[in-house]
Tab-separated table of C-alpha atoms and ligand atoms in Angstrom:
chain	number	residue	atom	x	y	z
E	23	UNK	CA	24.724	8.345	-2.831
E	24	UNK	CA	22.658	10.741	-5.046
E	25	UNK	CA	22.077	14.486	-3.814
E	26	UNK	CA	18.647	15.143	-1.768
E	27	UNK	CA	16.494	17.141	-3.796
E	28	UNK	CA	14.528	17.446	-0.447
E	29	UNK	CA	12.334	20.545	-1.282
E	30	UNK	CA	11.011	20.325	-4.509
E	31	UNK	CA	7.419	19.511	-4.651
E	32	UNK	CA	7.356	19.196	-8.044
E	33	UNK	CA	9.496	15.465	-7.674
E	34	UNK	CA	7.885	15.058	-4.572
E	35	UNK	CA	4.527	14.687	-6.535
E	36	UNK	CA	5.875	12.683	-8.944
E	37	UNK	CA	7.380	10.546	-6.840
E	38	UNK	CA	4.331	10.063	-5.319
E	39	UNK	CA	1.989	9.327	-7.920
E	40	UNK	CA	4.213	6.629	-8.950
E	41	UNK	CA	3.551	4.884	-5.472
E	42	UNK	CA	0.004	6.104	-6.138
E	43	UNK	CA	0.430	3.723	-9.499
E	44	UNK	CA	1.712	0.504	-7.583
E	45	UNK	CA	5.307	1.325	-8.523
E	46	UNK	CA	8.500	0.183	-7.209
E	47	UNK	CA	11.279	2.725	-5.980
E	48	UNK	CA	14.269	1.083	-6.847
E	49	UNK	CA	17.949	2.658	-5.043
E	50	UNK	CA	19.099	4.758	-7.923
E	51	UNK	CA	15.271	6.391	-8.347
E	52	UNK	CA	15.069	9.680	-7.066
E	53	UNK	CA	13.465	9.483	-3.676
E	54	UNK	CA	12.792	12.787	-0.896
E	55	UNK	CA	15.124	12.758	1.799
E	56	UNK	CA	12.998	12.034	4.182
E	57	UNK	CA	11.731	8.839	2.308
E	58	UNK	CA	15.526	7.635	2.396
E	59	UNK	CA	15.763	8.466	6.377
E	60	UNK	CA	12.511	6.613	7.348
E	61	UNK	CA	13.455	3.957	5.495
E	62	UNK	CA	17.088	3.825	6.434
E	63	UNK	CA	15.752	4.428	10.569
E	64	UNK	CA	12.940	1.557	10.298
E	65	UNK	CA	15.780	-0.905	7.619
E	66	UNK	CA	18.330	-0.319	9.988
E	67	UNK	CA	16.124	-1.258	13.267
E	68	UNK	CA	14.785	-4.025	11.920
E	69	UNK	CA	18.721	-5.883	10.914
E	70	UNK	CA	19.606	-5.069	14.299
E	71	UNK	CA	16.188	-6.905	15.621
E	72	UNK	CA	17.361	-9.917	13.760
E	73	UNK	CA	21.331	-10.024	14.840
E	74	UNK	CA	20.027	-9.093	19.113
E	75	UNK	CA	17.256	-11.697	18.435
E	76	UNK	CA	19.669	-14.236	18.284
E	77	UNK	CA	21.013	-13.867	21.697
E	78	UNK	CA	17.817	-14.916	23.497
E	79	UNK	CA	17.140	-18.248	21.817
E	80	UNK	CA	20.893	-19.226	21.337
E	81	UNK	CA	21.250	-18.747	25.084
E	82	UNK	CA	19.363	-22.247	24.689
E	83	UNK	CA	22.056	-24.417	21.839
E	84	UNK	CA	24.088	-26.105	24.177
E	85	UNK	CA	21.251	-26.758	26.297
E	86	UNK	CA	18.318	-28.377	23.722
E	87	UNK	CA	16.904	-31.402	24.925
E	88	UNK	CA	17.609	-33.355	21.507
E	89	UNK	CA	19.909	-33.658	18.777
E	90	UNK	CA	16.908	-33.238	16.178
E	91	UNK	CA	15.950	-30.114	18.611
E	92	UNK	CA	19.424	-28.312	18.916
E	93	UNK	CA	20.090	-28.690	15.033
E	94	UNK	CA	16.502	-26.941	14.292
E	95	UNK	CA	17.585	-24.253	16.715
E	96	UNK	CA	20.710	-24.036	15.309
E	97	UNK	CA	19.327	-23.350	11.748
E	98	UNK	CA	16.999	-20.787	12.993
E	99	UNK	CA	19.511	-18.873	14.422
E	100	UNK	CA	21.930	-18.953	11.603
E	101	UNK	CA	18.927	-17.883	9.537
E	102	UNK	CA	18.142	-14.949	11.619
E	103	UNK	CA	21.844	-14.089	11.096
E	104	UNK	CA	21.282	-13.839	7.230
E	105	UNK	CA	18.159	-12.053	7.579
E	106	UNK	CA	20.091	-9.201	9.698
E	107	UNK	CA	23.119	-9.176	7.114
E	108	UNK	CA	20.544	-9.288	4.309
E	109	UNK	CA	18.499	-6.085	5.784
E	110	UNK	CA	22.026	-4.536	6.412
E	111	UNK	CA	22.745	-4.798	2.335
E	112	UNK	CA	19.427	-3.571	1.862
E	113	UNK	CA	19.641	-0.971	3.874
E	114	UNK	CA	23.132	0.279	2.250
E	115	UNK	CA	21.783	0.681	-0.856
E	116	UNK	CA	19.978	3.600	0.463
E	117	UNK	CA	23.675	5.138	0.706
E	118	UNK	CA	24.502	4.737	4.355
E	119	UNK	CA	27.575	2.480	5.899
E	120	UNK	CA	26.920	-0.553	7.617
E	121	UNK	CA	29.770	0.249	10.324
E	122	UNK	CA	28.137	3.399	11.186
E	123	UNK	CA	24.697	1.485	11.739
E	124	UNK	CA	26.037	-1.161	13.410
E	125	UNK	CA	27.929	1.629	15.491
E	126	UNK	CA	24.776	3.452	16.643
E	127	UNK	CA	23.431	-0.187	17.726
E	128	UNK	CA	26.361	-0.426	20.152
E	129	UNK	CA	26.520	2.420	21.053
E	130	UNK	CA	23.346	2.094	22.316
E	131	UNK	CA	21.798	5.303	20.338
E	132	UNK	CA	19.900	2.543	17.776
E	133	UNK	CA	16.562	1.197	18.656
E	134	UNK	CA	15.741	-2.604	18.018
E	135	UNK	CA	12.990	-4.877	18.962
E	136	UNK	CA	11.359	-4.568	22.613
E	137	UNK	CA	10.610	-8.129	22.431
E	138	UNK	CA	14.763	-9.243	22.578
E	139	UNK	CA	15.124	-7.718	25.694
E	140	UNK	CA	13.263	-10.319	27.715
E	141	UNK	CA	14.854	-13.390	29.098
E	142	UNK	CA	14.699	-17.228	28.473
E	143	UNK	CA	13.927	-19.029	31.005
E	144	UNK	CA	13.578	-22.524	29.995
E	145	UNK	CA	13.643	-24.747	27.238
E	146	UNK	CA	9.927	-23.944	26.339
E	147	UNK	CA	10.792	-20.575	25.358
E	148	UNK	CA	12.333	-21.303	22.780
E	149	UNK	CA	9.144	-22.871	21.026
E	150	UNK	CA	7.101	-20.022	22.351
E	151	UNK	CA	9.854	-17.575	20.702
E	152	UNK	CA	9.018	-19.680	17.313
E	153	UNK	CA	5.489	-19.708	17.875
E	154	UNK	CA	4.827	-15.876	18.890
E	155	UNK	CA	7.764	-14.126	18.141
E	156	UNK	CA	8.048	-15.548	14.630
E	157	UNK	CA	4.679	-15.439	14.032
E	158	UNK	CA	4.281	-11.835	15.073
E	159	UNK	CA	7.227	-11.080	12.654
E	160	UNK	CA	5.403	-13.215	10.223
E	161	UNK	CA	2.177	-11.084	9.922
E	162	UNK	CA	4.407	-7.405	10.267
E	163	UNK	CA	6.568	-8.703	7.258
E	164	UNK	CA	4.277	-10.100	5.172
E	165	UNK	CA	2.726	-6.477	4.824
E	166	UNK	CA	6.305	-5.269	4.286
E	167	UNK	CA	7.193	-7.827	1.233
E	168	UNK	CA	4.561	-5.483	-0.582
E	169	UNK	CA	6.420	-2.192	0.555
E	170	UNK	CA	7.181	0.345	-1.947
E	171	UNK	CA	11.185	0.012	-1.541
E	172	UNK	CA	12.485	-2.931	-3.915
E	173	UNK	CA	15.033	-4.086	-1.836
E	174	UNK	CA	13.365	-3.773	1.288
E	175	UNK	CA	9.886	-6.163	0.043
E	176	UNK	CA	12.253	-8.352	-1.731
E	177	UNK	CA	14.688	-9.164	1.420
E	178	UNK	CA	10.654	-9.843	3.129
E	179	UNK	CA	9.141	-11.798	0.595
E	180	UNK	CA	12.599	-14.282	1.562
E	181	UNK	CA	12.824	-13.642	5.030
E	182	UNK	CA	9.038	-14.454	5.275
E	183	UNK	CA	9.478	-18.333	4.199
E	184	UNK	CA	12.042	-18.565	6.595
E	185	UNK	CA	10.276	-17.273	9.118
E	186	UNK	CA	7.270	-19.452	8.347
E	187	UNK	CA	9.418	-22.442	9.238
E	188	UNK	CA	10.662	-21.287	12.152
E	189	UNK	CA	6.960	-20.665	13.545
E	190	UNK	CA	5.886	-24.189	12.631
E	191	UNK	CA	9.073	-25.537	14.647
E	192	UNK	CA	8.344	-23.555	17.076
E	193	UNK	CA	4.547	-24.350	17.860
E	194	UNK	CA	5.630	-27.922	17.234
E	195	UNK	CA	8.009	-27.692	19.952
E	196	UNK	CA	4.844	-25.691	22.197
E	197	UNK	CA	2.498	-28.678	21.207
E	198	UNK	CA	4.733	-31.425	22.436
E	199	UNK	CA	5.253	-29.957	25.887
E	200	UNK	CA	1.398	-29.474	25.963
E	201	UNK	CA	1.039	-32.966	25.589
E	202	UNK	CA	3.931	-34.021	27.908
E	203	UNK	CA	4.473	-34.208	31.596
E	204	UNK	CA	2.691	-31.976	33.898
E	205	UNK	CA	5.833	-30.687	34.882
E	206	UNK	CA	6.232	-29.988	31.166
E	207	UNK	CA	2.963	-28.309	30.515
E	208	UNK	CA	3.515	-26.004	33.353
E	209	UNK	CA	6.348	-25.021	31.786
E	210	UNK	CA	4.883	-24.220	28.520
E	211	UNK	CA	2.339	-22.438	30.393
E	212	UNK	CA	4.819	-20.467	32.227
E	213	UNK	CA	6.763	-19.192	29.100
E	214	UNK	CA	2.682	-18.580	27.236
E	215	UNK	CA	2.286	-16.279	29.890
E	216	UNK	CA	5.500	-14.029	30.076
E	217	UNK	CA	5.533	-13.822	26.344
E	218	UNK	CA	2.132	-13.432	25.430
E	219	UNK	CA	1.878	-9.553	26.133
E	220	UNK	CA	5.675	-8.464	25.326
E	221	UNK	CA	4.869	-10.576	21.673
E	222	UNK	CA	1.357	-8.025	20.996
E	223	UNK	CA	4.072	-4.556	22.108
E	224	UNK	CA	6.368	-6.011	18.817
E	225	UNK	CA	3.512	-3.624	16.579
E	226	UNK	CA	4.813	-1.079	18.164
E	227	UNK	CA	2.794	1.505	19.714
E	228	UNK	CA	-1.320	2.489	18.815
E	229	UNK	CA	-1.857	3.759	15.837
E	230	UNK	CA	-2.786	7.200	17.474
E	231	UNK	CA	0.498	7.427	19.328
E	232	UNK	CA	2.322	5.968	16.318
E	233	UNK	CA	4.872	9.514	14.735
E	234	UNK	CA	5.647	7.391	11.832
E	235	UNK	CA	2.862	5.265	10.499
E	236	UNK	CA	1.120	8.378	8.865
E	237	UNK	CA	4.091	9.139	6.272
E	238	UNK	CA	5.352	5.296	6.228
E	239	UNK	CA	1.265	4.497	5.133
E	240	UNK	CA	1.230	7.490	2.981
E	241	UNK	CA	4.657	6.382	1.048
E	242	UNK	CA	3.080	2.822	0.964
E	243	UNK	CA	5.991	1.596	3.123
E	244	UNK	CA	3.520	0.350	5.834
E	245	UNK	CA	0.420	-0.903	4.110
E	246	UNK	CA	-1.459	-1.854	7.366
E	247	UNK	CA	-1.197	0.223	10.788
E	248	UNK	CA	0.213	-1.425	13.960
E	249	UNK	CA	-3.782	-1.860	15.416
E	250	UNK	CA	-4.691	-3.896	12.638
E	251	UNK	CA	-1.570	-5.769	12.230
E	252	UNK	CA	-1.424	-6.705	16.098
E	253	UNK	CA	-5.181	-7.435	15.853
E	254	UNK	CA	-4.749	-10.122	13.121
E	255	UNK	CA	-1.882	-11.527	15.153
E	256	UNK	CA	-4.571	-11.755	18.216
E	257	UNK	CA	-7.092	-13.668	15.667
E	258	UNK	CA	-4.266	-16.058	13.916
E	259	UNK	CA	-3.153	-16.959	17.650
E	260	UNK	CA	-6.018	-17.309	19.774
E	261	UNK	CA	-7.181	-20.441	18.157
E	262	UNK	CA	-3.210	-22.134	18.136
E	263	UNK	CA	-3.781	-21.597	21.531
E	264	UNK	CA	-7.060	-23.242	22.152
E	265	UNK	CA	-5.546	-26.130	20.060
E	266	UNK	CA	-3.460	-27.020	22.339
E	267	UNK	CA	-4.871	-26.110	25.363
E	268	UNK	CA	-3.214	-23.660	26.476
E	269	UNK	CA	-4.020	-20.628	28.155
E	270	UNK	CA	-3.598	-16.815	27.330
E	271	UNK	CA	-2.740	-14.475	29.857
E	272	UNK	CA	-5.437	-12.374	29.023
E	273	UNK	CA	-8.990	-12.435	31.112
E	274	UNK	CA	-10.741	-9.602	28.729
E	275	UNK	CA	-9.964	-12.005	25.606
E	276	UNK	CA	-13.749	-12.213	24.369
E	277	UNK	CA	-14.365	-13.466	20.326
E	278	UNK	CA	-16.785	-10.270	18.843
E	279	UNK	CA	-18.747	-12.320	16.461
E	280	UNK	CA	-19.766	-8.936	14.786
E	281	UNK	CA	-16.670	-7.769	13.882
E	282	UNK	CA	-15.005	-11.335	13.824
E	283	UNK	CA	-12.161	-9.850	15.644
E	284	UNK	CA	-10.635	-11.466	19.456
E	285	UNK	CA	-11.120	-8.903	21.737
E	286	UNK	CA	-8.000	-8.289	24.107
E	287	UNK	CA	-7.143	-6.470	27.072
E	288	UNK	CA	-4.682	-3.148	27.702
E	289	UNK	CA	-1.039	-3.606	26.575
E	290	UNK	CA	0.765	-2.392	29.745
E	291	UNK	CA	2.490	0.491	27.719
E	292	UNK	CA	4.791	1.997	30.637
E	293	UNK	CA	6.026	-1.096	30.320
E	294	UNK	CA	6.827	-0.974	26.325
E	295	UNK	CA	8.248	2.674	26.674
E	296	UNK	CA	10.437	1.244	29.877
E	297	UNK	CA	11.894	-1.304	27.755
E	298	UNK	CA	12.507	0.931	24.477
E	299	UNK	CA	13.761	2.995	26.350
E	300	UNK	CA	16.568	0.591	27.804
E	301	UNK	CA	15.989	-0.541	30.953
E	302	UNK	CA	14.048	-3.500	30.195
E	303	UNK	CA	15.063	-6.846	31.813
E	304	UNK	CA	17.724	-7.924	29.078
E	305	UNK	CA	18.710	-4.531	27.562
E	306	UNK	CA	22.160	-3.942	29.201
E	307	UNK	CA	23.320	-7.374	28.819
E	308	UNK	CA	21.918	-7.794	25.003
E	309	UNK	CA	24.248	-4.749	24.276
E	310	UNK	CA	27.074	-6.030	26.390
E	311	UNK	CA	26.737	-9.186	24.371
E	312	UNK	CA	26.939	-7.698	20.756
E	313	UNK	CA	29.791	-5.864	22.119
E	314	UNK	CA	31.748	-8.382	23.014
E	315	UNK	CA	30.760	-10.219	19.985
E	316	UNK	CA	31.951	-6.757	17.904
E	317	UNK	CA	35.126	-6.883	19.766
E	318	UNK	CA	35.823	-10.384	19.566
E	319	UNK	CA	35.139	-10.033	15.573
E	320	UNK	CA	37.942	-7.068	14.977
E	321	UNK	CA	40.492	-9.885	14.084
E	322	UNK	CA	37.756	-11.118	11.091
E	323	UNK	CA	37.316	-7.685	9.550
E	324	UNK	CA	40.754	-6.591	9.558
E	325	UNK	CA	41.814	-10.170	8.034
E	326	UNK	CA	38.496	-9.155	5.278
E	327	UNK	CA	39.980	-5.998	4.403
E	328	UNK	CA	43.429	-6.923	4.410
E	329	UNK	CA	42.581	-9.766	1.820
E	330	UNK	CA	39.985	-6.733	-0.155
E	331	UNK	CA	43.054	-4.303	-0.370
E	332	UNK	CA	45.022	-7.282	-1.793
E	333	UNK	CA	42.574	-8.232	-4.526
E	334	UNK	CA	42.441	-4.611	-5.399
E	335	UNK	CA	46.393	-4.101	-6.033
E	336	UNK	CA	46.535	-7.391	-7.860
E	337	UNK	CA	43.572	-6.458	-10.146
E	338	UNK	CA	45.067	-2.738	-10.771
E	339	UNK	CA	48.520	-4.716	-11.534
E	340	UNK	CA	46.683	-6.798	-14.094
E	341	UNK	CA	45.240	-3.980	-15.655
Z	3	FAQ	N1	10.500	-2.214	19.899
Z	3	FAQ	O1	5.943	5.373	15.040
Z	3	FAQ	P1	6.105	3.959	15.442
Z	3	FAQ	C1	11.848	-10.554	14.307
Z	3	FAQ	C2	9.655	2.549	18.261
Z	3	FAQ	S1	12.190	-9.015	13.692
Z	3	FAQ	C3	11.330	-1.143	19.930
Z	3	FAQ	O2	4.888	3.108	15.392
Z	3	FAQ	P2	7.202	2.586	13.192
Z	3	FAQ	C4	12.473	-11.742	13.670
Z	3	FAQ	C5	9.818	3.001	16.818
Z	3	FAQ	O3	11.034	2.562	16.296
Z	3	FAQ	C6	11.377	-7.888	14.797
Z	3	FAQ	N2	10.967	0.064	19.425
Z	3	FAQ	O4	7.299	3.296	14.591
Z	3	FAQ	C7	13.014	-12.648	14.707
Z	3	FAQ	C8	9.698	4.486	16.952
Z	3	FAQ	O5	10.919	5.029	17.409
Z	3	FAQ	P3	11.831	6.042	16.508
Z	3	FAQ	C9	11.560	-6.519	14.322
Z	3	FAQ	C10	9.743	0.151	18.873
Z	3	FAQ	O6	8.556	2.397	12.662
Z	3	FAQ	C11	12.202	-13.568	15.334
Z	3	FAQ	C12	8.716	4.655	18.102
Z	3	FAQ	O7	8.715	3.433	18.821
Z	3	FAQ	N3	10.706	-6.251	13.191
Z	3	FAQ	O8	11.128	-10.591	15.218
Z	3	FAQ	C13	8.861	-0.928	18.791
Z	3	FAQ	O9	6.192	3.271	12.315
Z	3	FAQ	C14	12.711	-14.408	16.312
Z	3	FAQ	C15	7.313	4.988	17.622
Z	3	FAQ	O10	6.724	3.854	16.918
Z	3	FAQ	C16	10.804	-5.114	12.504
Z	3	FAQ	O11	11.640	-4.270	12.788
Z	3	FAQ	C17	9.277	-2.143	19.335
Z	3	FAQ	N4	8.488	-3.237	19.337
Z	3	FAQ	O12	6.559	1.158	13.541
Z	3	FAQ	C18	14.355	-12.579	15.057
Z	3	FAQ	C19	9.876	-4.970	11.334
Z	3	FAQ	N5	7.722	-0.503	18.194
Z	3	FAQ	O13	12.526	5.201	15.486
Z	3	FAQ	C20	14.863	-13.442	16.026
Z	3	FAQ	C21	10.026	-3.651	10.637
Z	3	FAQ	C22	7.905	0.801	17.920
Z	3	FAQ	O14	10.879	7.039	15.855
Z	3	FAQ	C23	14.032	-14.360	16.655
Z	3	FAQ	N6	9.569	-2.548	11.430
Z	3	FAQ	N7	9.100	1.191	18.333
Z	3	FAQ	O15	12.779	6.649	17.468
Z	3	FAQ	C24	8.283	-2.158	11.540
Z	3	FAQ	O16	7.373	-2.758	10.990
Z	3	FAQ	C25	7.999	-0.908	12.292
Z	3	FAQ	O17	9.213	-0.194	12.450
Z	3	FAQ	C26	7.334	-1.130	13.696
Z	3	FAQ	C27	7.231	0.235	14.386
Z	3	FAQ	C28	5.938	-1.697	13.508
Z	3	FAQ	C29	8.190	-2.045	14.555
């Protein structure tokens, strides 16, 4: 890990009139400390997002209604697996270990995503995760493939075409349910309206109660604030919606023809802080469950280092 040169304004300019210029920070540029810890806090969030985020729709494997249906879901969560490992690597070539990251995360000092800690309670969830949640994720990381870290925008740019296939499964799945049964389209209904409001809180807070987004926008980490990014999520969605005829939860949604913007109501924030905070619906049992997981795993790592230490002596014996 390089030292901090944390004080010196002189590299602190420099460094940022090269973001001024459109230029990339690669790990081995010289960066200010607190560059490396916002980055490292928001990196590290957003893997553990992706490995929690896994929990809610895999509750649903054994339990998909199709072969065709479980094997999509399958792939989707395996692929939000790889984007949490991939964000990890990322996020250790800012110098930090991924045991102590993943350590914070069980410990239950690391924040991730508001939005896993809400339950699934039927099959139609699971499109609505695809359709929202994905898409949501979508329209946040397409912003962040043009971040000003390499390997952060990189690991986006990737993550983003998965994603994109896991929001077109997902509104698929949404679609055929809102053409179904009426016991079918009730249920589709029912899961549009619990996660309609948690999916707007995954910007994260107003821009005007937002600590971060002033020196993430200013390092050209975040190259849209959370207003704007939630708003275009709001315009992208409302239409989806209308296409299938279904209804958001939302009686203030009104289309502003002068700004071209949907209109929407207030975010129930007490709620959002409740749930950060950890005592949202899911929160004690997503942690219990990557616990158990972590646990369960000890007999992996310790075989993965055992056969590292191994390669090492044989390659030192060769030399
Ligand atoms: N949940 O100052 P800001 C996915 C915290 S991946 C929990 O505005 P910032 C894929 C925030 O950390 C979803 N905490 O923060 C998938 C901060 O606390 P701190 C994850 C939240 O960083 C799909 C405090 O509030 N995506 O969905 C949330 O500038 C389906 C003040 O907030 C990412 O992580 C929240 N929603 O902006 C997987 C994308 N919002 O750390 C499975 C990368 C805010 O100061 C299935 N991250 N907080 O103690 C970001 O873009 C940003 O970090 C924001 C927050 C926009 C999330």
């Amino acid at each position: 890990m390089q030292t901090p040169h944390t004080d010196d304004p002189a590299r602190v300019a420099a460094f940022e009139a090269r973001i001024a210029r459109g230029e990339v920070i690669e790990p081995k540029d010289w960066m200010p400390d607190r560059y490396r810890k916002q980055l490292v806090r928001m990196m590290s969030q957003h893997a553990h997002s992706e490995i929690v985020g896994m929990l809610p729709e895999g509750n649903w494997i054994t339990r998909a209604p199709s072969l065709r249906r479980k094997m999509s879901l399958l792939a989707k969560v395996q692929d939000e697996a790889g984007h949490g490992l991939y964000i990890y690597c990322g996020t250790e070539t800012l110098g930090v270990d991924r045991h102590e990251l993943v350590g914070d995360l069980l410990s239950g000092k690391a924040k991730y995503s508001s939005i896993f800690n809400y339950p699934t309670l039927t099959w139609a969830d699971v499109g609505v995760i695809g359709w929202f949640v994905d898409g949501a994720a979508i329209v946040n990381q397409t912003m962040l493939a043009k971040a000003s870290y390499g390997p952060y925008a990189r690991a986006m740019v990737r993550i983003c075409k998965e994603e994109n296939f896991h929001k077109r499964q997902g509104y698929e799945s949404v679609a055929t349910l809102a053409r179904g049964t009426p016991g079918q389209r009730a249920m589709v209904q029912d899961a549009v309206n619990r996660w309609w409001w948690p999916s707007l809180m995954m910007f994260g807070p107003n821009d005007k109660d937002s600590p971060n987004s002033a020196e993430l926008t200013r390092w050209g980490v975040k190259k849209k604030g959370n207003d704007e990014l939630r708003q275009r999520f709001v315009n992208l969605t409302v239409p989806q919606a209308q296409a299938v005829h279904l209804t958001l939860p939302d009686p203030a949604l009104k289309y502003n023809e002068a700004s071209g913007n949907w209109e929407f109501g207030q975010i129930d924030w007490d709620e959002f802080w409740t749930v950060v905070k950890g005592d949202g619906p899911c929160n004690r049992e997503r942690l219990a469950a990557r616990r158990k997981a972590h646990e369960e795993g000890a007999w992996v790592r310790a075989a993965a280092e055992a056969h590292a230490a191994k390669q090492r002596a044989s390659t030192v014996a060769a030399a």
